[in-house]
Coordinates of C-alpha atoms and ligand atoms in Angstrom, one line a residue:
X1 CA 43.7 -2.0 0.9
X2 CA 40.2 -1.2 -0.3
X3 CA 38.4 -2.9 2.6
X4 CA 36.8 -0.3 4.7
X5 CA 35.1 -1.1 7.9
X6 CA 31.5 -0.1 8.0
X7 CA 31.2 2.4 10.7
X8 CA 28.2 3.9 9.1
X9 CA 26.5 6.7 11.0
X10 CA 23.0 6.3 12.5
X11 CA 20.5 9.1 12.9
X12 CA 19.5 7.5 16.2
X13 CA 20.9 9.6 19.0
X14 CA 22.7 7.4 21.5
X15 CA 24.2 7.8 24.9
X16 CA 27.6 6.8 23.5
X17 CA 30.5 9.0 24.6
X18 CA 33.3 9.7 22.3
X19 CA 35.5 7.3 24.3
X20 CA 32.9 4.6 24.1
X21 CA 32.7 5.2 20.3
X22 CA 36.4 4.9 19.8
X23 CA 36.6 1.8 21.9
X24 CA 33.8 0.3 19.7
X25 CA 35.7 1.1 16.5
X26 CA 38.9 -0.6 18.0
X27 CA 36.8 -3.6 19.0
X28 CA 35.2 -3.9 15.5
X29 CA 38.6 -3.7 13.9
X30 CA 39.9 -6.4 16.2
X31 CA 36.9 -8.7 15.4
X32 CA 37.4 -8.1 11.7
X33 CA 41.2 -8.8 11.7
X34 CA 40.5 -11.9 13.9
X35 CA 37.9 -13.3 11.6
X36 CA 40.1 -12.7 8.5
X37 CA 43.1 -14.3 10.1
X38 CA 41.2 -17.2 11.8
X39 CA 39.6 -18.6 8.7
X40 CA 41.4 -19.0 5.4
X41 CA 39.2 -17.4 2.8
X42 CA 37.9 -19.5 0.0
X43 CA 36.9 -18.4 -3.5
X44 CA 34.3 -15.7 -3.6
X45 CA 30.7 -16.6 -4.4
X46 CA 27.7 -14.4 -5.4
X47 CA 24.3 -15.3 -4.1
X48 CA 22.1 -12.2 -4.7
X49 CA 22.5 -8.8 -6.3
X50 CA 20.0 -6.0 -5.3
X51 CA 19.0 -4.3 -7.4
X52 CA 19.7 -6.7 -10.2
X53 CA 19.3 -4.0 -12.8
X54 CA 19.0 -0.2 -13.3
X55 CA 18.5 2.4 -15.9
X56 CA 20.6 4.9 -17.9
X57 CA 19.6 8.5 -17.3
X58 CA 18.0 7.8 -14.0
X59 CA 17.7 10.4 -11.2
X60 CA 19.4 8.0 -8.9
X61 CA 23.0 7.6 -10.3
X62 CA 25.1 6.0 -9.1
X63 CA 22.9 3.2 -7.9
X64 CA 24.2 1.3 -4.8
X65 CA 24.2 -2.5 -5.1
X66 CA 23.9 -4.7 -2.1
X67 CA 25.7 -8.0 -3.0
X68 CA 25.2 -11.1 -0.9
X69 CA 27.7 -13.9 -1.2
X70 CA 30.5 -15.7 0.5
X71 CA 34.2 -14.9 1.0
X72 CA 33.8 -11.3 -0.2
X73 CA 36.5 -10.0 2.1
X74 CA 39.1 -7.7 0.3
X75 CA 37.1 -7.8 -2.9
X76 CA 37.9 -5.5 -5.8
X77 CA 35.2 -4.8 -8.3
X78 CA 35.5 -3.7 -11.9
X79 CA 33.0 -3.3 -14.7
X80 CA 33.2 -5.3 -18.0
X81 CA 31.9 -2.5 -20.2
X82 CA 32.5 1.2 -20.5
X83 CA 28.8 1.8 -19.6
X84 CA 29.5 1.5 -15.9
X85 CA 31.9 2.8 -13.3
X86 CA 32.3 1.2 -9.9
X87 CA 33.4 3.0 -6.8
X88 CA 33.1 2.9 -3.0
X89 CA 33.3 -0.8 -2.4
X90 CA 32.5 -1.6 1.3
X91 CA 32.4 -5.0 2.8
X92 CA 30.6 -6.0 6.0
X93 CA 32.4 -7.7 8.9
X94 CA 31.3 -11.2 8.0
X95 CA 32.5 -11.0 4.4
X96 CA 29.0 -12.0 3.3
X97 CA 27.8 -8.6 2.0
X98 CA 29.3 -5.9 0.0
X99 CA 28.0 -2.5 -1.1
X100 CA 29.3 -1.0 -4.3
X101 CA 28.2 2.2 -6.1
X102 CA 27.6 1.7 -9.9
X103 CA 27.5 4.8 -12.0
X104 CA 25.6 4.3 -15.2
X105 CA 26.7 6.2 -18.3
X106 CA 23.7 8.2 -19.6
X107 CA 24.3 6.7 -23.1
X108 CA 24.6 3.1 -21.8
X109 CA 22.8 0.6 -23.9
X110 CA 20.3 -1.8 -22.3
X111 CA 21.5 -5.3 -21.8
X112 CA 23.9 -7.4 -19.7
X113 CA 26.7 -5.4 -18.0
X114 CA 28.2 -7.8 -15.5
X115 CA 30.8 -6.8 -13.0
X116 CA 33.8 -8.8 -12.0
X117 CA 34.6 -9.3 -8.4
X118 CA 38.1 -10.4 -7.5
X119 CA 39.8 -11.4 -4.3
X120 CA 43.2 -13.0 -3.6
X121 CA 41.4 -16.4 -3.6
X122 CA 39.6 -16.0 -7.0
X123 CA 37.0 -14.3 -9.2
X124 CA 33.3 -14.2 -9.5
X125 CA 30.8 -12.5 -11.8
X126 CA 28.2 -10.1 -10.4
X127 CA 25.3 -10.2 -12.9
X128 CA 23.8 -6.8 -13.7
X129 CA 21.6 -5.5 -16.4
X130 CA 20.7 -2.1 -17.8
X131 CA 17.0 -2.1 -18.4
X132 CA 15.3 -0.4 -21.4
X133 CA 13.2 2.6 -20.2
X134 CA 9.5 1.7 -20.6
X135 CA 7.7 4.2 -22.9
X136 CA 6.0 6.9 -20.8
X137 CA 2.6 6.6 -22.4
X138 CA -0.1 5.2 -20.0
X139 CA 2.5 4.6 -17.3
X140 CA 3.4 6.2 -14.0
X141 CA 0.1 8.1 -14.2
X142 CA -0.6 8.7 -10.5
X143 CA -4.0 8.5 -8.9
X144 CA -6.5 11.4 -8.6
X145 CA -10.1 12.0 -7.5
X146 CA -11.0 10.9 -11.1
X147 CA -10.2 7.3 -10.0
X148 CA -12.1 4.6 -8.1
X149 CA -9.7 2.1 -6.5
X150 CA -10.5 -1.6 -6.2
X151 CA -8.5 -3.6 -3.6
X152 CA -7.7 -7.2 -4.6
X153 CA -6.0 -9.9 -2.5
X154 CA -4.5 -11.9 -5.4
X155 CA -4.6 -15.3 -3.6
X156 CA -8.3 -14.9 -3.0
X157 CA -9.7 -13.3 -6.2
X158 CA -9.2 -15.6 -9.1
X159 CA -7.0 -18.6 -10.0
X160 CA -5.9 -18.3 -13.6
X161 CA -2.9 -20.6 -13.6
X162 CA -3.1 -24.0 -11.8
X163 CA 0.6 -24.7 -12.5
X164 CA 1.7 -22.4 -9.7
X165 CA -0.7 -23.7 -7.0
X166 CA 1.7 -26.1 -5.4
X167 CA 5.3 -25.0 -5.5
X168 CA 7.8 -27.8 -5.0
X169 CA 8.9 -26.4 -1.6
X170 CA 5.4 -26.2 -0.2
X171 CA 3.9 -28.8 2.1
X172 CA 0.4 -30.0 1.1
X173 CA -1.3 -28.3 4.0
X174 CA 0.0 -24.9 2.7
X175 CA -2.2 -25.3 -0.3
X176 CA -5.7 -25.8 0.9
X177 CA -8.8 -23.8 -0.1
X178 CA -10.7 -25.2 2.9
X179 CA -8.2 -23.5 5.3
X180 CA -8.7 -19.8 5.6
X181 CA -5.0 -19.3 6.5
X182 CA -3.6 -21.4 3.7
X183 CA -2.9 -20.5 0.1
X184 CA -6.0 -20.8 -2.2
X185 CA -4.3 -20.5 -5.6
X186 CA -5.3 -17.1 -6.9
X187 CA -2.8 -15.3 -9.0
X188 CA -1.9 -12.5 -11.5
X189 CA -3.2 -14.5 -14.4
X190 CA -6.6 -14.7 -12.7
X191 CA -6.7 -10.9 -12.4
X192 CA -5.7 -10.6 -16.1
X193 CA -8.6 -12.9 -17.0
X194 CA -11.0 -10.7 -14.9
X195 CA -10.0 -7.3 -16.3
X196 CA -13.2 -7.2 -18.4
X197 CA -15.3 -7.7 -15.3
X198 CA -13.4 -4.9 -13.5
X199 CA -13.7 -2.6 -16.5
X200 CA -17.4 -3.4 -16.6
X201 CA -17.8 -2.5 -13.0
X202 CA -16.3 0.8 -13.7
X203 CA -13.4 0.9 -11.3
X204 CA -10.3 2.7 -12.7
X205 CA -7.4 1.5 -10.5
X206 CA -6.4 -1.9 -8.9
X207 CA -4.6 -2.1 -5.6
X208 CA -3.1 -5.5 -5.1
X209 CA -1.9 -6.7 -1.7
X210 CA 1.9 -7.3 -1.8
X211 CA 3.4 -9.3 -4.7
X212 CA 6.9 -9.6 -3.2
X213 CA 8.0 -13.2 -2.8
X214 CA 7.0 -14.7 0.5
X215 CA 7.9 -18.1 2.1
X216 CA 6.0 -21.0 0.7
X217 CA 5.8 -23.1 3.9
X218 CA 3.5 -23.3 6.8
X219 CA 4.4 -21.2 9.9
X220 CA 3.9 -22.8 13.3
X221 CA 3.7 -20.8 16.5
X222 CA 1.9 -20.8 19.8
X223 CA -0.4 -17.9 18.8
X224 CA -4.0 -18.3 17.9
X225 CA -3.3 -17.4 14.2
X226 CA -1.0 -20.4 13.8
X227 CA -0.5 -22.5 11.8
X228 CA -0.6 -20.1 9.0
X229 CA 0.8 -19.1 5.6
X230 CA 1.8 -15.8 4.1
X231 CA -0.9 -15.9 1.4
X232 CA -1.5 -12.1 2.1
X233 CA 2.0 -11.2 1.0
X234 CA 3.1 -9.0 3.9
X235 CA 6.1 -11.2 4.9
X236 CA 8.7 -10.6 2.2
X237 CA 11.6 -12.9 1.9
X238 CA 12.9 -11.2 -1.3
X239 CA 12.2 -7.5 -2.0
X240 CA 13.3 -8.1 -5.6
X241 CA 11.2 -11.1 -6.7
X242 CA 7.6 -11.7 -7.6
X243 CA 5.7 -14.2 -5.5
X244 CA 6.1 -17.5 -7.4
X245 CA 2.5 -18.6 -6.6
X246 CA 1.2 -15.4 -8.2
X247 CA 3.4 -15.5 -11.4
X248 CA 6.6 -13.9 -12.5
X249 CA 7.9 -10.5 -13.7
X250 CA 6.7 -11.2 -17.2
X251 CA 3.1 -11.9 -16.0
X252 CA 3.2 -8.9 -13.7
X253 CA 4.2 -6.7 -16.6
X254 CA 1.5 -8.2 -18.8
X255 CA -1.0 -7.5 -16.1
X256 CA 0.1 -3.8 -15.8
X257 CA 0.2 -3.4 -19.6
X258 CA -3.2 -5.0 -20.2
X259 CA -4.8 -3.1 -17.3
X260 CA -3.4 0.1 -18.9
X261 CA -4.8 -0.9 -22.3
X262 CA -8.2 -1.1 -20.7
X263 CA -7.9 2.2 -18.9
X264 CA -7.2 0.7 -15.5
X265 CA -4.3 1.8 -13.3
X266 CA -2.3 -0.4 -11.0
X267 CA -1.1 0.3 -7.4
X268 CA 1.6 -1.8 -5.7
X269 CA 1.4 -2.5 -2.0
X270 CA 4.9 -1.8 -0.7
X271 CA 6.1 -2.7 2.8
X272 CA 9.2 -0.7 3.9
X273 CA 8.5 -1.1 7.6
X274 CA 9.3 -4.8 7.9
X275 CA 10.2 -8.1 6.2
X276 CA 9.2 -11.6 7.0
X277 CA 11.2 -13.5 9.6
X278 CA 12.2 -16.0 6.9
X279 CA 14.2 -13.4 5.0
X280 CA 17.9 -14.4 4.8
X281 CA 18.8 -11.1 6.4
X282 CA 17.3 -12.1 9.7
X283 CA 20.0 -14.6 10.6
X284 CA 22.7 -12.9 8.6
X285 CA 22.1 -9.1 8.4
X286 CA 24.1 -6.9 6.0
X287 CA 24.9 -4.6 8.9
X288 CA 24.6 -5.0 12.7
X289 CA 22.0 -2.3 12.8
X290 CA 20.0 -3.3 9.6
X291 CA 17.0 -4.2 11.8
X292 CA 15.8 -2.7 15.1
X293 CA 17.1 -5.6 17.2
X294 CA 17.4 -9.3 16.3
X295 CA 15.2 -12.3 16.2
X296 CA 16.3 -13.2 19.7
X297 CA 16.2 -9.7 21.1
X298 CA 13.8 -7.0 20.0
X299 CA 11.0 -4.9 21.4
X300 CA 7.4 -5.5 20.3
X301 CA 5.4 -2.6 19.0
X302 CA 2.8 -1.7 21.7
X303 CA 0.9 0.3 19.1
X304 CA 0.8 3.4 21.2
X305 CA 0.3 5.2 17.9
X306 CA -0.4 8.6 19.2
X307 CA 3.1 8.8 20.5
X308 CA 4.3 9.5 16.9
X309 CA 1.8 12.4 16.7
X310 CA 2.3 14.0 20.1
X311 CA 5.1 16.5 20.6
X312 CA 5.0 15.6 24.3
X313 CA 5.7 11.8 23.9
X314 CA 8.5 10.4 25.9
X315 CA 11.4 8.9 24.1
X316 CA 10.8 5.3 25.2
X317 CA 7.2 5.2 24.0
X318 CA 8.1 7.1 20.8
X319 CA 10.9 4.8 19.9
X320 CA 8.8 1.7 20.7
X321 CA 6.2 2.8 18.2
X322 CA 8.9 3.3 15.5
X323 CA 11.3 0.5 16.3
X324 CA 9.1 -2.2 17.9
X325 CA 8.4 -5.3 15.7
X326 CA 4.8 -5.4 14.4
X327 CA 4.9 -9.0 15.8
X328 CA 7.7 -11.5 16.5
X329 CA 7.4 -12.7 12.8
X330 CA 8.0 -9.2 11.3
X331 CA 11.5 -7.9 11.8
X332 CA 11.5 -4.1 11.8
X333 CA 13.8 -2.4 9.3
X334 CA 16.0 0.4 10.6
X335 CA 15.6 3.3 8.2
X336 CA 17.8 5.5 10.5
X337 CA 20.7 3.4 9.1
X338 CA 21.3 5.3 5.9
X339 CA 22.1 2.1 4.0
X340 CA 18.6 0.7 4.8
X341 CA 16.9 3.9 3.7
X342 CA 18.9 4.0 0.5
X343 CA 18.2 0.3 -0.2
X344 CA 14.4 0.8 0.3
X345 CA 14.2 3.9 -1.8
X346 CA 16.0 2.2 -4.7
X347 CA 13.8 -0.8 -4.3
X348 CA 10.6 1.2 -4.4
X349 CA 11.7 3.0 -7.6
X350 CA 12.9 -0.3 -9.1
X351 CA 9.4 -1.7 -9.0
X352 CA 7.9 1.4 -10.6
X353 CA 10.5 1.4 -13.3
X354 CA 10.2 -2.3 -14.0
X355 CA 6.4 -2.5 -14.2
X356 CA 5.1 1.0 -15.1
X357 CA 2.7 1.1 -12.2
X358 CA 0.8 4.2 -11.3
X359 CA 0.8 4.3 -7.6
X360 CA 1.9 2.8 -4.3
X361 CA 0.1 1.9 -1.1
X362 CA 2.6 2.0 1.7
X363 CA 1.9 -0.4 4.6
X364 CA 1.9 0.6 8.3
X365 CA 3.5 4.0 7.3
X366 CA 3.2 5.6 10.8
X367 CA 5.9 3.1 12.0
X368 CA 8.4 4.6 9.5
X369 CA 10.4 7.6 10.5
X370 CA 8.9 10.7 8.9
X371 CA 12.1 11.8 7.3
X372 CA 12.1 8.5 5.5
X373 CA 8.6 9.0 4.2
X374 CA 9.7 12.4 2.9
X375 CA 12.9 11.1 1.3
X376 CA 11.0 8.2 -0.4
X377 CA 8.2 10.6 -1.6
X378 CA 10.8 13.0 -3.0
X379 CA 12.7 10.3 -4.7
X380 CA 9.6 8.9 -6.4
X381 CA 8.4 12.3 -7.5
X382 CA 11.9 13.3 -8.9
X383 CA 11.9 10.3 -11.2
X384 CA 8.1 10.0 -11.8
X385 CA 6.5 13.4 -11.3
X386 CA 2.9 12.1 -11.3
X387 CA 3.7 9.1 -9.0
X388 CA 1.3 8.8 -6.1
X389 CA 1.7 7.1 -2.8
X390 CA -1.0 6.6 -0.1
X391 CA 0.0 5.7 3.4
X392 CA -1.8 3.4 5.8
X393 CA -2.2 5.4 9.0
X394 CA -4.8 3.1 10.6
X395 CA -6.2 5.6 13.0
X396 CA -9.7 6.8 13.6
X397 CA -8.3 10.2 14.7
X398 CA -8.2 12.7 11.8
X399 CA -5.4 14.7 13.6
X400 CA -3.2 11.6 13.3
X401 CA -3.9 10.8 9.6
X402 CA -3.7 14.5 8.7
X403 CA -0.3 14.7 10.4
X404 CA 1.1 12.2 7.9
X405 CA -0.2 13.7 4.6
X406 CA 2.1 15.9 2.7
X407 CA 1.7 19.6 1.9
X408 CA 2.3 20.9 5.4
X409 CA 5.1 20.6 7.9
X410 CA 4.4 19.0 11.3
X411 CA 5.6 20.2 14.6
X412 CA 8.8 18.3 13.9
X413 CA 9.5 20.6 10.8
X414 CA 9.0 17.6 8.5
X415 CA 6.6 17.7 5.5
X416 CA 6.3 14.1 4.5
X417 CA 5.4 15.0 0.8
X418 CA 3.1 12.0 1.1
X419 CA 0.4 12.3 -1.6
X420 CA -2.5 10.7 0.3
X421 CA -3.6 8.9 3.5
X422 CA -6.6 6.6 4.0
X423 CA -9.5 8.2 5.8
X424 CA -10.1 5.7 8.6
X425 CA -11.9 8.3 10.7
X426 CA -14.6 8.9 8.1
X427 CA -14.8 5.1 7.3
X428 CA -15.4 4.4 10.9
X429 CA -18.1 7.1 11.2
X430 CA -19.8 5.9 8.1
X431 CA -19.9 2.3 9.3
X432 CA -21.5 3.5 12.6
X433 CA -24.0 5.6 10.8
X434 CA -25.1 3.0 8.3
X435 CA -25.4 0.3 11.0
X436 CA -27.6 2.6 13.1
X437 CA -25.1 3.2 15.9
X438 CA -24.6 6.9 15.3
X439 CA -26.8 9.8 14.1
X440 CA -26.4 10.6 10.4
X441 CA -25.2 14.1 11.2
X442 CA -22.0 12.4 12.5
X443 CA -20.8 12.3 8.9
X444 CA -20.8 16.1 8.8
X445 CA -19.4 16.3 12.3
X446 CA -16.5 14.1 11.2
X447 CA -16.0 15.9 7.8
X448 CA -15.5 19.2 9.6
X449 CA -12.0 17.9 10.6
X450 CA -11.0 18.3 7.0
X451 CA -9.8 21.6 8.3
X452 CA -6.7 19.6 9.4
X453 CA -5.8 18.7 5.8
X454 CA -4.0 21.0 3.3
X455 CA -6.3 19.6 0.6
X456 CA -9.2 17.3 1.5
X457 CA -9.6 16.2 -2.2
X458 CA -6.3 14.3 -1.8
X459 CA -7.6 12.0 1.0
X460 CA -8.3 8.4 0.0
X461 CA -11.8 7.5 1.2
X462 CA -12.0 3.8 2.0
X463 CA -15.2 1.9 2.0
X464 CA -13.5 -1.2 3.5
X465 CA -10.3 -3.1 3.3
X466 CA -8.7 -6.5 3.9
X467 CA -8.0 -5.8 7.6
X468 CA -11.6 -4.9 8.5
X469 CA -14.8 -6.9 8.8
X470 CA -16.9 -6.8 5.7
X471 CA -19.8 -4.4 6.0
X472 CA -22.5 -7.2 5.8
X473 CA -20.9 -8.9 8.8
X474 CA -21.1 -5.9 11.1
X475 CA -23.6 -6.0 13.9
X476 CA -26.8 -4.3 12.6
X477 CA -25.8 -4.5 8.9
X478 CA -28.5 -4.7 6.3
X479 CA -28.2 -4.5 2.5
X480 CA -29.7 -1.0 2.5
X481 CA -27.0 0.1 4.9
X482 CA -24.3 -1.4 2.7
X483 CA -25.8 0.5 -0.2
X484 CA -25.9 3.8 1.6
X485 CA -22.3 3.4 2.8
X486 CA -21.1 2.6 -0.7
X487 CA -23.0 5.6 -2.2
X488 CA -21.6 7.9 0.5
X489 CA -18.0 6.8 -0.1
X490 CA -18.5 7.2 -3.9
X491 CA -19.9 10.7 -3.6
X492 CA -18.1 12.4 -0.8
X493 CA -14.8 14.3 -1.4
X494 CA -11.6 12.3 -1.9
X495 CA -10.4 9.3 -3.8
X496 CA -12.8 6.4 -3.2
X497 CA -11.4 2.9 -2.6
X498 CA -13.3 -0.3 -1.9
X499 CA -12.5 -4.0 -1.4
X500 CA -13.2 -6.9 -3.8
X501 CA -16.5 -8.5 -3.1
X502 CA -18.1 -5.5 -1.5
X503 CA -19.8 -4.8 -4.8
X504 CA -21.7 -8.1 -4.3
X505 CA -22.2 -7.6 -0.5
X506 CA -19.9 -10.5 0.5
X507 CA -19.9 -11.4 4.1
X508 CA -16.9 -12.0 6.3
X509 CA -16.0 -11.2 9.9
X510 CA -12.5 -10.8 11.4
X511 CA -9.4 -11.7 9.4
X512 CA -9.1 -14.2 7.7
X513 CA -12.9 -14.6 7.4
X514 CA -13.0 -11.3 5.5
X515 CA -10.7 -12.7 2.9
X516 CA -12.9 -15.4 1.4
X517 CA -12.5 -16.4 -2.3
X518 CA -14.5 -14.4 -4.8
X519 CA -17.2 -16.8 -6.0
X520 CA -16.4 -18.1 -9.4
X521 CA -12.7 -17.2 -9.4
X522 CA -11.6 -20.8 -8.7
X523 CA -11.9 -24.1 -10.5
X524 CA -14.9 -26.2 -9.3
X525 CA -16.8 -23.2 -7.9
X526 CA -20.5 -23.9 -8.0
X527 CA -21.4 -20.5 -9.5
X528 CA -19.6 -17.4 -10.7
X529 CA -20.5 -14.0 -9.3
X530 CA -18.4 -12.5 -12.1
X531 CA -21.4 -13.2 -14.4
X532 CA -24.9 -11.8 -13.8
X533 CA -26.5 -15.3 -14.1
X534 CA -24.3 -16.5 -11.3
X535 CA -25.3 -13.8 -8.8
X536 CA -28.0 -14.1 -6.1
X537 CA -30.6 -11.3 -6.2
X538 CA -29.0 -9.4 -3.3
X539 CA -25.6 -9.6 -5.0
X540 CA -27.1 -8.3 -8.2
X541 CA -28.8 -5.5 -6.4
X542 CA -25.6 -4.4 -4.7
X543 CA -23.6 -4.8 -8.0
X544 CA -26.1 -2.6 -10.0
X545 CA -26.1 0.0 -7.3
X546 CA -22.3 0.2 -7.0
X547 CA -21.9 0.3 -10.7
X548 CA -24.5 3.0 -11.1
X549 CA -22.8 5.2 -8.5
X550 CA -19.4 4.7 -10.1
X551 CA -21.0 5.7 -13.5
X552 CA -22.5 8.8 -12.0
X553 CA -19.2 9.8 -10.6
X554 CA -17.5 9.2 -13.9
X555 CA -20.2 11.3 -15.7
X556 CA -20.1 14.3 -13.3
X557 CA -16.8 16.1 -12.8
X558 CA -18.4 18.0 -9.9
X559 CA -18.9 14.7 -8.0
X560 CA -15.2 14.0 -8.4
X561 CA -13.5 17.3 -7.9
X562 CA -16.2 19.8 -6.7
X563 CA -16.2 21.6 -3.4
X564 CA -18.2 19.9 -0.7
X565 CA -20.8 22.1 1.0
X566 CA -23.1 21.0 3.9
X567 CA -26.8 21.9 3.2
X568 CA -28.7 20.0 5.9
X569 CA -28.0 17.4 8.7
X570 CA -29.9 15.9 11.5
X571 CA -30.3 12.4 13.2
X572 CA -31.7 10.8 10.0
X573 CA -30.4 12.8 7.1
X574 CA -27.4 14.5 5.6
X575 CA -27.5 16.6 2.4
X576 CA -24.4 18.0 0.8
X577 CA -23.5 19.6 -2.5
X578 CA -20.5 18.9 -4.7
X579 CA -20.1 22.0 -6.8
X580 CA -17.7 23.1 -9.5
X581 CA -17.9 26.2 -11.8
X582 CA -20.6 24.7 -14.0
X583 CA -22.4 22.1 -12.1
X584 CA -24.0 21.4 -8.7
X585 CA -24.7 17.9 -7.6
X586 CA -26.7 17.4 -4.4
X587 CA -26.4 14.1 -2.5
X588 CA -29.3 13.4 -0.1
X589 CA -29.0 10.7 2.5
X590 CA -32.1 9.5 4.3
X591 CA -31.6 6.7 6.8
X592 CA -35.1 6.9 8.3
X593 CA -37.6 4.1 7.7
X594 CA -40.0 6.5 5.9
X595 CA -39.8 8.9 3.0
X596 CA -38.6 12.4 4.0
X597 CA -39.1 15.9 2.6
X598 CA -35.9 17.8 3.2
X599 CA -35.8 21.6 2.6
X600 CA -32.3 22.8 1.6
X601 CA -31.0 26.4 1.2
X602 CA -30.4 26.2 -2.5
X603 CA -29.8 30.0 -2.8
X604 CA -26.9 29.8 -0.4
X605 CA -24.9 27.9 -3.0
X606 CA -25.9 30.2 -5.9
X607 CA -28.8 28.1 -7.3
X608 CA -31.4 30.5 -8.7
X609 CA -35.2 30.7 -8.2
X610 CA -37.0 29.3 -11.2
X611 CA -34.4 26.5 -11.6
X612 CA -34.9 23.0 -10.4
X613 CA -33.0 20.1 -9.0
X614 CA -33.4 17.1 -11.3
X615 CA -33.1 13.6 -9.8
X616 CA -30.3 11.5 -11.2
X617 CA -31.7 8.2 -10.0
X618 CA -35.2 6.8 -10.3
X619 CA -37.7 7.1 -7.5
X620 CA -37.3 10.8 -6.8
X621 CA -39.1 13.9 -8.2
X622 CA -37.7 17.2 -9.5
X623 CA -37.5 19.9 -6.8
X624 CA -38.2 23.5 -8.0
X625 CA -36.2 26.3 -6.3
X626 CA -38.4 29.0 -4.8
X627 CA -37.4 31.8 -2.4
X628 CA -33.9 30.4 -2.3
X629 CA -35.1 26.9 -1.1
X630 CA -35.8 23.5 -2.6
X631 CA -37.6 20.6 -1.0
X632 CA -36.1 17.2 -1.8
X633 CA -38.3 14.1 -1.5
X634 CA -36.0 11.2 -0.6
X635 CA -37.2 7.7 -0.1
X636 CA -36.7 5.6 3.0
X637 CA -33.2 4.2 3.7
X638 CA -31.5 5.4 0.6
X639 CA -29.2 8.0 -1.0
X640 CA -30.5 10.1 -3.8
X641 CA -28.5 12.4 -6.2
X642 CA -29.9 15.6 -7.8
X643 CA -28.3 17.9 -10.4
X644 CA -28.9 21.6 -10.9
Ligands
CA1 CA1 -2.7 -20.4 -9.3
CA2 CA1 6.8 -17.7 -2.5
CA3 CA1 9.4 0.7 12.1

């Protein structure tokens, strides 16, 4: 008998005694026997195979398939070709799911390699493919400080394919550009069509919010955000399918290939922490502990986030932060169940292998167990040594974000190996400074906490994202402030990231107001901000400024990789150097309403008397260095760059 009961171990310590455990096993066996005897089993059926394909010569071998179907009890599985070996078949106690390890011969040829499943009641075919390995050139490149990341919400950027706007299973109210919580029709083809715009702007990497398939319907609930749709993509119903409204796998691959051909990298938004409540697992989980709780009975995350940082947190609060559902609509995956961890790690690598993407943004990463972040990071790096993952630790406390970046072990002994985290602390400080709520020196006062990071160059410095109000809708925001904020993000240490539309100073308050359509991306738009003639003067001013700072960064390695050294800071100004072996760039921020003369200690960073600091932007003068000092003249409410 090859049916093994799934008594898979969990890392979660429990209060179970050995006696209680053995009783539980007896109980499970009784249930299992009862269910098999009570219902005569029909012929087996296969509904879903995850992953549907894998590679020969992969660092994960065997790959473990999760097969969903019906009447899988007592199934035996055999390959149809010599390329595969199958072992370790395990079936869950409903007979609806089966796990099987598939070992891929290193010489296996790409193509169809189905498996045969057989029970006493019949046979079924498990479809399975071996994928050709994508050529390495321009793929899996990782992200570095040489990049500038541009965040796109595909539904709201550009509609390039009208045929996918109204899927057959969507009610009319789900597809409505006038409703901020409905689908607007943007898609992958729209992004492909706008690659020349993005290339012209100068960004080098595109982060797209999730492209997993989400439910096409309209969600109704008694919360203020209902009725709504999942246009943002964070409620996956299928971890192995592309959202049908955005396109298909062929279009996604075309997008990645064409982006790469224009020198743009692609970052996938992955969400290991939760799935959507419409996922088939929710009513019929593969294992009883697949999720933390059930739709009917689960805890809600109280977002006491510091409990995952503090070594003194009590267990109830700590577990609530990790196990609580983000909301009632987002079932929390249980990575402490090794089958869940394994499933998610394979899934993450499958997307990379299928598409050739260069990086991953991992959603709500602080609600994942740290051992899982480490195991996922290690698996990614083993297969794709340059692969890069940035984690969303949405915290304004640098101690919390630094705790999650890799390169150092925390008090728990775990080094997450995570490549990067977003710098929400510096983002928050910069917003406050450039809307006149905090002195400019606060930038320096925040940056001193870079001491907490193993390598501050690896931090991802966000200008804004899809969860935050747009700069121009903040209280006290003016265009000059938006320009200074953008220039600071593009010149300070780290990997800069900004949000679509910020380059034209779009407005938008709280979600979903901050997710308005990019003007010109949709049929019938009155004007197109993708084209200079379609931009308003303020939009053009912001666009030119953003593009100029991206160019400056591209031209000057010191601005991308150089050491950051504070030169001067007070309530109105902050001057810092970015310095490498050959070049010194000086960035001078003046928030005051009048021009300022700022004397900086040039000698302290090795700049010699007789030399001069040459302005890199118009409107400033050269500053000669005398007696170890230089006096920079910086205009009112602007940021100027100088080069030695
Ligand atoms: Ca469309
Ligand atoms: Ca869908
Ligand atoms: Ca969680």
